Each structure stands twice: as C-alpha cells, then as structure tokens.
Coordinates of C-alpha atoms and ligand atoms in Angstrom, one line a residue:
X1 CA -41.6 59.2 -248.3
X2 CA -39.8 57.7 -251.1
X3 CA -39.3 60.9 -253.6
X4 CA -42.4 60.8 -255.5
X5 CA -43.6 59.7 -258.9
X6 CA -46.1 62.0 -260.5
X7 CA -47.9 59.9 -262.5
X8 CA -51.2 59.5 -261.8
X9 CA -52.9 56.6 -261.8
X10 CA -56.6 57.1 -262.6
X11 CA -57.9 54.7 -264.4
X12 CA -57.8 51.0 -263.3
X13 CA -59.8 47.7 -262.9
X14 CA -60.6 49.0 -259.2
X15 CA -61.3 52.3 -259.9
X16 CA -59.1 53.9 -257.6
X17 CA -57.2 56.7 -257.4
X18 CA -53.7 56.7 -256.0
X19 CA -52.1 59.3 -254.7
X20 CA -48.1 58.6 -255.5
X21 CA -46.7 61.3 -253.4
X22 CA -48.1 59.9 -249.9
X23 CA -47.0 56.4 -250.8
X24 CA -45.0 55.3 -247.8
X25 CA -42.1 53.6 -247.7
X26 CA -42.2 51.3 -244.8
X27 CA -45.1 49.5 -242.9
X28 CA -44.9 46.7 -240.6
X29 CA -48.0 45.2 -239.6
X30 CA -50.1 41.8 -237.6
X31 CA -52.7 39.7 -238.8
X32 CA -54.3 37.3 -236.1
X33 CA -55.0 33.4 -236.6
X34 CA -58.5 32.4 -236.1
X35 CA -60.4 29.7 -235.8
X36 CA -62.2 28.8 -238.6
X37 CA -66.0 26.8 -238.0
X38 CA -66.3 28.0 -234.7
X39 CA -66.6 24.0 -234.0
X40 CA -70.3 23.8 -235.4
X41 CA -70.6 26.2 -238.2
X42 CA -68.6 24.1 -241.0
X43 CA -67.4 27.0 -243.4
X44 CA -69.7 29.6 -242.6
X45 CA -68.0 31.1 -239.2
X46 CA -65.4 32.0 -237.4
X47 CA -63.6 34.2 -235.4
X48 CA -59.8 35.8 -235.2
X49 CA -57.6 35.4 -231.3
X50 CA -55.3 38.0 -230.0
X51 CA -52.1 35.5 -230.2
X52 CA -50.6 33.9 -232.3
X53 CA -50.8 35.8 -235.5
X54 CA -48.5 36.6 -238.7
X55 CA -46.5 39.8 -239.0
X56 CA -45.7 41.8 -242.4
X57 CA -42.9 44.1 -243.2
X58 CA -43.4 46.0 -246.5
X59 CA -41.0 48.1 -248.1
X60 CA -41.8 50.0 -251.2
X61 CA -38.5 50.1 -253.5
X62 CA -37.7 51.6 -256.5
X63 CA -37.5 48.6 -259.0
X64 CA -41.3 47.7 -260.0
X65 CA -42.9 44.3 -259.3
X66 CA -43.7 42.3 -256.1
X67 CA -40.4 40.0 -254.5
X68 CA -39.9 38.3 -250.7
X69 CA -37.4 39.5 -249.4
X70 CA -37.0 37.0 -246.5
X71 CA -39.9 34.8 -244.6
X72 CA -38.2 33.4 -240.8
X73 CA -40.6 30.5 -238.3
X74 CA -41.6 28.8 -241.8
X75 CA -38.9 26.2 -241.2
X76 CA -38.4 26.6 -244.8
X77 CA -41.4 25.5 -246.0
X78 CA -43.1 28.5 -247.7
X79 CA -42.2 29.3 -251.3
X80 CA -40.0 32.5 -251.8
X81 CA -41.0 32.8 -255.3
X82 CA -43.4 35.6 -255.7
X83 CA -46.1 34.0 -258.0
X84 CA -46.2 30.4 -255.9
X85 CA -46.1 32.7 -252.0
X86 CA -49.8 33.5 -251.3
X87 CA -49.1 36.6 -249.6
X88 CA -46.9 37.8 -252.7
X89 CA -48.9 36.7 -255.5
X90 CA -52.4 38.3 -253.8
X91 CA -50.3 41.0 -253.4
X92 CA -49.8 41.4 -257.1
X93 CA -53.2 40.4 -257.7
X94 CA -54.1 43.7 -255.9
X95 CA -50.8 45.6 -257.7
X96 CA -52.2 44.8 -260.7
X97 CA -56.1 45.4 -260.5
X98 CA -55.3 48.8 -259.4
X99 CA -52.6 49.3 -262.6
X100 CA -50.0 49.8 -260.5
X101 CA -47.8 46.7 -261.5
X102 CA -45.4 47.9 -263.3
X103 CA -45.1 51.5 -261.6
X104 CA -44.9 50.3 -258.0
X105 CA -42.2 48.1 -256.3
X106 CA -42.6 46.3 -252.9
X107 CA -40.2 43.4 -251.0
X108 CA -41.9 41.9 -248.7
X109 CA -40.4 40.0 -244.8
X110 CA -43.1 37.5 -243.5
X111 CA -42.8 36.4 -240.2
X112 CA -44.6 33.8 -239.1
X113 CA -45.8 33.2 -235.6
X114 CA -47.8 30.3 -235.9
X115 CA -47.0 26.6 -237.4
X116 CA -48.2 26.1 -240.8
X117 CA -50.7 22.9 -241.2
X118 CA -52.1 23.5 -238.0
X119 CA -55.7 24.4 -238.1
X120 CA -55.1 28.2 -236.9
X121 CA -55.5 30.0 -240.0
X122 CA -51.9 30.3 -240.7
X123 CA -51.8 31.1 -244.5
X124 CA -54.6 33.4 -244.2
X125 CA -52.9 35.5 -241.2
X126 CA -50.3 35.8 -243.6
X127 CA -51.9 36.9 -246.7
X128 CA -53.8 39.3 -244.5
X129 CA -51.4 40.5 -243.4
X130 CA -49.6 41.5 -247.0
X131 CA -53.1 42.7 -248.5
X132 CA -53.5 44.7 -245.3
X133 CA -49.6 46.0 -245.6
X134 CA -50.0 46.9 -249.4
X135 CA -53.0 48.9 -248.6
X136 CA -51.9 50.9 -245.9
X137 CA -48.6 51.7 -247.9
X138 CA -51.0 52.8 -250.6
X139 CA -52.6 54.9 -248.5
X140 CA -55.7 52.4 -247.4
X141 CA -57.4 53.5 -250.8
X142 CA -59.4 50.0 -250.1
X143 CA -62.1 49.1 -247.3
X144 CA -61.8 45.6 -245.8
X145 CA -65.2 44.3 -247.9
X146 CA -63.0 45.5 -250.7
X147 CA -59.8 43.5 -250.1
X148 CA -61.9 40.8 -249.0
X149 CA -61.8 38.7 -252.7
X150 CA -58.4 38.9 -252.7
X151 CA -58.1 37.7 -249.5
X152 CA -60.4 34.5 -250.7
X153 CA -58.2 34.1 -253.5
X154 CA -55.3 33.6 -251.1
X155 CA -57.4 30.9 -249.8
X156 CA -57.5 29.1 -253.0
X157 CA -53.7 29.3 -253.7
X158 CA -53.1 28.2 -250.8
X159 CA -55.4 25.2 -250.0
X160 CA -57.0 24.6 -253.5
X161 CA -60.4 26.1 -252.5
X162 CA -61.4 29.7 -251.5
X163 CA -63.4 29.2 -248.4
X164 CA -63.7 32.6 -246.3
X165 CA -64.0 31.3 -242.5
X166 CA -60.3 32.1 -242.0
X167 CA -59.6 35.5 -244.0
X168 CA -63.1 36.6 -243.4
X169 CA -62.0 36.7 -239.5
X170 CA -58.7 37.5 -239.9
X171 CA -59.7 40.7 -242.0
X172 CA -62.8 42.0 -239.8
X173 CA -62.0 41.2 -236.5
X174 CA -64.3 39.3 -234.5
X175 CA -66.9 36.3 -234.9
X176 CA -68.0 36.1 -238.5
X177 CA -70.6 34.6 -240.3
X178 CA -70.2 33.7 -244.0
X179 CA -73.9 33.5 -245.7
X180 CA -73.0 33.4 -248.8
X181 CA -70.1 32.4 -250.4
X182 CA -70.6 33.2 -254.0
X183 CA -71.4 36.5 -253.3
X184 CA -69.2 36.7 -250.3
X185 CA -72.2 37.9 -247.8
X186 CA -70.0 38.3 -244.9
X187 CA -72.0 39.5 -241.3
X188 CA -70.0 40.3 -238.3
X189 CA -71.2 38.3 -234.9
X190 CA -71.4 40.5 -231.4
X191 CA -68.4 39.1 -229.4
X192 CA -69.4 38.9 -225.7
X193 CA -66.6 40.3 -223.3
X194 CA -65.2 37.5 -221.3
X195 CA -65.5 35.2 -224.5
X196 CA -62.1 33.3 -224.2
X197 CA -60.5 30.7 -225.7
X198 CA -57.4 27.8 -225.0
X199 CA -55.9 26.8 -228.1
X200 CA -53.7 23.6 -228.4
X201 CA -51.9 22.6 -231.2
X202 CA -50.7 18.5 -231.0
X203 CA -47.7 18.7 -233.2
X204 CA -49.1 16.8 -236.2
X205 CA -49.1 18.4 -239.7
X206 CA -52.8 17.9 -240.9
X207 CA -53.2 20.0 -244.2
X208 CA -56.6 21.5 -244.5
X209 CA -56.5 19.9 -248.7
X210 CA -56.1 16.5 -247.2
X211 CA -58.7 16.7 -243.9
X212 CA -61.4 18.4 -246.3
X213 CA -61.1 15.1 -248.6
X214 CA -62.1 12.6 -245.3
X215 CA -65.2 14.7 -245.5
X216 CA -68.6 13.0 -246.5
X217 CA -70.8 14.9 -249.4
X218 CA -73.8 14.0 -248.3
X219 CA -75.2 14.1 -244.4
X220 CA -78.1 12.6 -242.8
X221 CA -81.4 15.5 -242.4
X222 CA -81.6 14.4 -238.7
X223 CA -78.2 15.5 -238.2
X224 CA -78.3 18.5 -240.5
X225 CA -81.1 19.6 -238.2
X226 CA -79.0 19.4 -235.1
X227 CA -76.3 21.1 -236.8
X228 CA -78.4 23.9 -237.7
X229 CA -80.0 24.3 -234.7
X230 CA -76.7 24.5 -233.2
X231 CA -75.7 27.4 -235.5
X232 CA -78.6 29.4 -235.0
X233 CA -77.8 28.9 -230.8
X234 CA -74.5 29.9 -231.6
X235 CA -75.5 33.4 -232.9
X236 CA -78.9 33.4 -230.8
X237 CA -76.5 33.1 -227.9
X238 CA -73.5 36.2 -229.0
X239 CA -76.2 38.7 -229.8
X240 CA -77.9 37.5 -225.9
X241 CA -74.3 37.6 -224.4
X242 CA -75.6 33.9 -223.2
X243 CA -72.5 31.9 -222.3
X244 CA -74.5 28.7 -221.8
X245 CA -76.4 28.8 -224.9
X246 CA -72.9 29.7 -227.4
X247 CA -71.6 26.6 -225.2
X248 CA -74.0 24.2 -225.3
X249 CA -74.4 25.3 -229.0
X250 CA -70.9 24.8 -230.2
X251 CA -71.2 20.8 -231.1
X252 CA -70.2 19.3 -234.4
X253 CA -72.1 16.3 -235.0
X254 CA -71.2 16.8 -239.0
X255 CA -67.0 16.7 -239.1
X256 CA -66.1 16.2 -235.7
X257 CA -66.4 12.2 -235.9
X258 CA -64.5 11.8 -239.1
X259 CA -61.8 14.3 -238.3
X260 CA -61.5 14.0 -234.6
X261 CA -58.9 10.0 -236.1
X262 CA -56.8 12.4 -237.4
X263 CA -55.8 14.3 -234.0
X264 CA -54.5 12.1 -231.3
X265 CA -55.8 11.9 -228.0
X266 CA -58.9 14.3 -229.1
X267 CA -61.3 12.4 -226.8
X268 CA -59.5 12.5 -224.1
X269 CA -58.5 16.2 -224.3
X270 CA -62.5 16.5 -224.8
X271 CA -63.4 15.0 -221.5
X272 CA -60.1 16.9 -220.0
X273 CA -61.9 20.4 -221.3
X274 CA -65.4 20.0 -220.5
X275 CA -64.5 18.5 -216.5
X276 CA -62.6 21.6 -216.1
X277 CA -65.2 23.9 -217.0
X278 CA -64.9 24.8 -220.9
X279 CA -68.3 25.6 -222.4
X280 CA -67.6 23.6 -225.3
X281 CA -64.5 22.0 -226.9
X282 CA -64.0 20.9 -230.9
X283 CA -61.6 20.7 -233.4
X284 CA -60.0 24.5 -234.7
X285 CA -60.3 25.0 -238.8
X286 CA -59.7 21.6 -240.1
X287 CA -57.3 20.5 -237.2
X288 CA -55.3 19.6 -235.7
X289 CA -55.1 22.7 -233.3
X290 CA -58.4 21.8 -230.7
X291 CA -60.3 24.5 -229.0
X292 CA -61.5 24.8 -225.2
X293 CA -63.7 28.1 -225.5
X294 CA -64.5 29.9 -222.1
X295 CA -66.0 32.2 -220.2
X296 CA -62.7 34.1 -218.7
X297 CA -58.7 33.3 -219.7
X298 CA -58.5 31.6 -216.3
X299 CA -60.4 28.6 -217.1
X300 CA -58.7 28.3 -220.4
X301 CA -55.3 28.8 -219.4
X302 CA -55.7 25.6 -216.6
X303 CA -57.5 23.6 -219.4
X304 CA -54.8 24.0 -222.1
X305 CA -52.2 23.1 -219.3
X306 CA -53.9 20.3 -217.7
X307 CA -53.8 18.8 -221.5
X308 CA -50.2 19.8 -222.2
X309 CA -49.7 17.9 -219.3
X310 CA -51.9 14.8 -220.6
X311 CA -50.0 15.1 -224.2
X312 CA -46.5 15.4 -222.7
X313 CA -47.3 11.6 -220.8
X314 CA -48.1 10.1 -224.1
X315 CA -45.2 12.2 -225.4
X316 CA -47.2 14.3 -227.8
X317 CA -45.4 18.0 -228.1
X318 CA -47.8 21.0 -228.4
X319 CA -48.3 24.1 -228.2
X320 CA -50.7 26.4 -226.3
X321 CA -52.2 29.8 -226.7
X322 CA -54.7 31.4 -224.0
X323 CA -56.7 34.0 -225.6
X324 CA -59.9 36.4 -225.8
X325 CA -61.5 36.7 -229.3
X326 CA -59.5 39.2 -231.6
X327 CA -61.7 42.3 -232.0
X328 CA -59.8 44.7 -234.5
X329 CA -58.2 42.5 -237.3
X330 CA -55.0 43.1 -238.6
X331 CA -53.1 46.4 -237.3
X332 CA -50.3 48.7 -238.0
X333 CA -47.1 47.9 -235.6
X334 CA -44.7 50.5 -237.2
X335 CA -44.5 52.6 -240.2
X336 CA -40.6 53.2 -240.3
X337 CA -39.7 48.9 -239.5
Ligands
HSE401 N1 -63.8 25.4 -243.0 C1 -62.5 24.9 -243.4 C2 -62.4 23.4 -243.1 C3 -61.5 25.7 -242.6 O1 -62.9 23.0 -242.0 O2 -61.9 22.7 -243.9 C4 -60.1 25.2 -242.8 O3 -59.3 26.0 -242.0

C-alpha cells in the first residue's frame, strides 16, 4: 500500500466513505467487447464475448489528478490528454463525485485489444475497464448499477450520444436488456450454455457517430411489429434455453438494410453463415464487425473462417474472434502489474 493519508473523506456527492489506508497501489484489470443490438434489439440489448477485450493498468501515485501514462494497439489514435481520453476523463468524473480529486492521484496504461471503429464495443471496453480499475483501487466502494452512469457518460464522450447497449454489457456480464434509458433500467438476460458466437471484423473504419446518422427517424408499424416480435423471441427464447427460437428471432428488418452498404460483402458473408449452420447472422453494434451466433464454438469457428477465406479472395483483410458470451464482466488480472 502506498503509505497512507489519514484524511477521511466523508462527505461527497456519492456519499461514500473511503477508506485511504487500504487504497492500493497497483491494479491491472480486462473489460470484454460486446456486441451491442444483439442484431434485432436496436439500442436496447446486448451482450459482452470472452475475446477480444481492453485491459487497464492503474497506478495510484502521489501527485493528485487523473494522467495516461501510455495507451499501445490504438495506432495512435486515442487522445492522451486526460480530459479529451474517455477512460480518463470518466475516471475523473468518478474522482471527483466522490471528493477525491484533488487528494488522490492515478496514471493510467490502456491497452487495447480490439480495433477502434469497429462495431465491438471498443471505447466502452476501455472506459470499463478504467471505472472498473478506479473502483477496485478504491476498494470497490461502488456496485456496478452504481458506476453504471459513468459508464454511459463515457458513451457520450466518446460517440456523442450515451446509449447503454455496449457499457451496459461490458459492466454486467452477459445478455442485457436496456428498458429504459432515461432512467437506466438495466435487466440482465439468462445466457444459455453453448450460446456462441463468430465475430468478423472487415477492415473498414465505420464510426458508430457516422452509421447512426444513415438511420431513418421514423419506421413503418408493420415492420416495428416484426421487430418487436423478434425482441420478445429473443428473450422468450434465453429464458427457454431455445436455440431455434433466439435464432430465428435475431433478424433486423429496422437497420440492417440501411447499414448492411456500409460493410462490404455483408450478403454474401450472410448466406456464407446461415448454409453453414449459424442460427442467425447480422451486423455487431453499428458495424462493421458482423456476427454468426451459434450453438457451440465449432460451428462458429468454421463460419468465421470459411468467410476469412471469401474476404481474402476479394482481398478484404479481417479479423476473427470465436467466442462464448462473456459471463462475468470486467475482472481483476493482477494487483501488483
Ligand atoms: N446501438 C448502437 C448503434 C450501438 O447501433 O448505433 C453502437 O455500438
């Protein structure tokens, strides 16, 4: 423990009481990407993967304030000025609500694991990952509902709007469904066991700001009733454990069509999904990453590499991820990093 500072800090917009001495000094930790909609529920679900996710290191230091030390796999891209970084500036957010801003410093290493732009949840694994990291060298003195609106806000740094199907995944673990977003009504979904999915990310940057704008405002009733009766199969079908009804449930006739010209070859790596045995396939967040889901990692892993194998032809790189559905949310790797 870093030798400890006595003063206590009792009184805060959070109303939480920190105990200095047990502050620790190191943590290292891992957020998982997720995949935002869960192909039919625009906004209102998702669920977190197993790999790729976001790593934190978090060292507590003696001068006060929040600064990034270092962030590597951004290809430079991410701001290492604290107030413009998501991660750091929910961070302070949190520093600050509980009083501890000008008592407390932390530097903070972000290591990313996953390409930025991609649909996966990438700035959400990340700011996770730092509100989860801050916590824990606090001494968790937060639940997960409770770092959830700073979590949100990350959101809106980093993508202009603070939707929750990412960070309400990455946070909780599991299939979640957002009911409400103004008062944050977050519900986590059974996960049945052999859920899987195959993840491919075509190399194409599509930010979430600009595939949000191709959106229509206004949809058709007979299609809203389509889509809703797909969301209610959706969670009809985790709470039955019924693999055919979460497949046959997971269609987008909302988004899909107007996103699906953004990400190349996505019909084809449809039809390559479904003949070879996924129980659905759509786009992942707001694309371009697609998503076979499954029942087992077999059939995913020979889906995502039969359409490696159709991108590489057209030379299209990507990347591919076989996974089951993240069940415990961000985690502690190491306290002494
Ligand atoms: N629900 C959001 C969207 C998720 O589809 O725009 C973005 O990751």
């Amino acid at each position: 423990m870093t030798p400890c500072n006595q003063k206590k800090m009792n009184q805060n917009k959070l109303d939480k009481k920190i105990d200095f001495e047990n502050i620790l000094d190191k943590v290292r930790v891992f957020a998982p990407a997720t995949v935002a909609n869960m192909i039919c529920g625009f906004d209102i679900l998702g669920f977190a993967v197993d790999k790729p996710g976001d790593e934190v290191k978090m060292y507590r230091v003696s001068e006060p304030g929040v600064r990034i030390r270092c962030i590597t796999g951004d290809d430079g891209r991410l701001p290492l000025d604290p107030d413009r970084n998501t991660v750091s500036a929910c961070v302070k957010m949190l520093l600050s609500d509980l009083g501890l801003l000008n008592d407390i410093g932390v530097e903070i290493e972000l290591i990313k694991h996953m390409p930025i732009g991609s649909g996966l949840g990438s700035s959400s694994a990340s700011t996770v990952a730092g509100l989860f990291a801050v916590n824990v060298l606090l001494g968790s003195p937060l639940s997960k509902t409770e770092l959830m609106p700073y979590c949100v806000e990350g959101e809106r740094l980093a993508c202009g709007y603070g939707h929750a199907d990412n960070v309400a995944p990455a946070l909780m673990g599991g299939v979640t469904l957002i009911r409400g977003q103004a008062d944050l009504d977050v519900i986590r979904l059974p996960v049945p066991d052999e859920l899987y999915v195959g993840i491919v990310f075509p190399q194409v940057d599509v930010p979430t700001r600009d595939a949000r704008k191709l959106i229509k405002d206004k949809v058709l009733l007979k299609d809203a009733v389509v889509q809703w009766g797909n969301i209610a199969g959706v969670v009809a079908g985790l709470f039955q454990n019924d693999y055919g009804l979460i497949g046959r449930s997971m269609q987008d006739v909302l988004i899909e069509p107007t996103r699906a010209i953004l990400i190349p070859e996505f019909y084809e790596m449809k039809r390559i999904a479904l003949e070879n045995g996924a129980l659905s396939f759509g786009i992942s967040g707001s694309g371009p990453s697609v998503v076979a889901v499954s029942r087992g990692g077999e059939v995913a892993q020979i889906i995502v590499d039969k359409i490696k194998d159709h991108l590489s032809a057209r030379e299209i790189d990507s990347l591919q991820y076989v996974s089951a559905v993240n069940i415990a949310g961000p985690k502690v790797l190491e306290f002494d990093v």
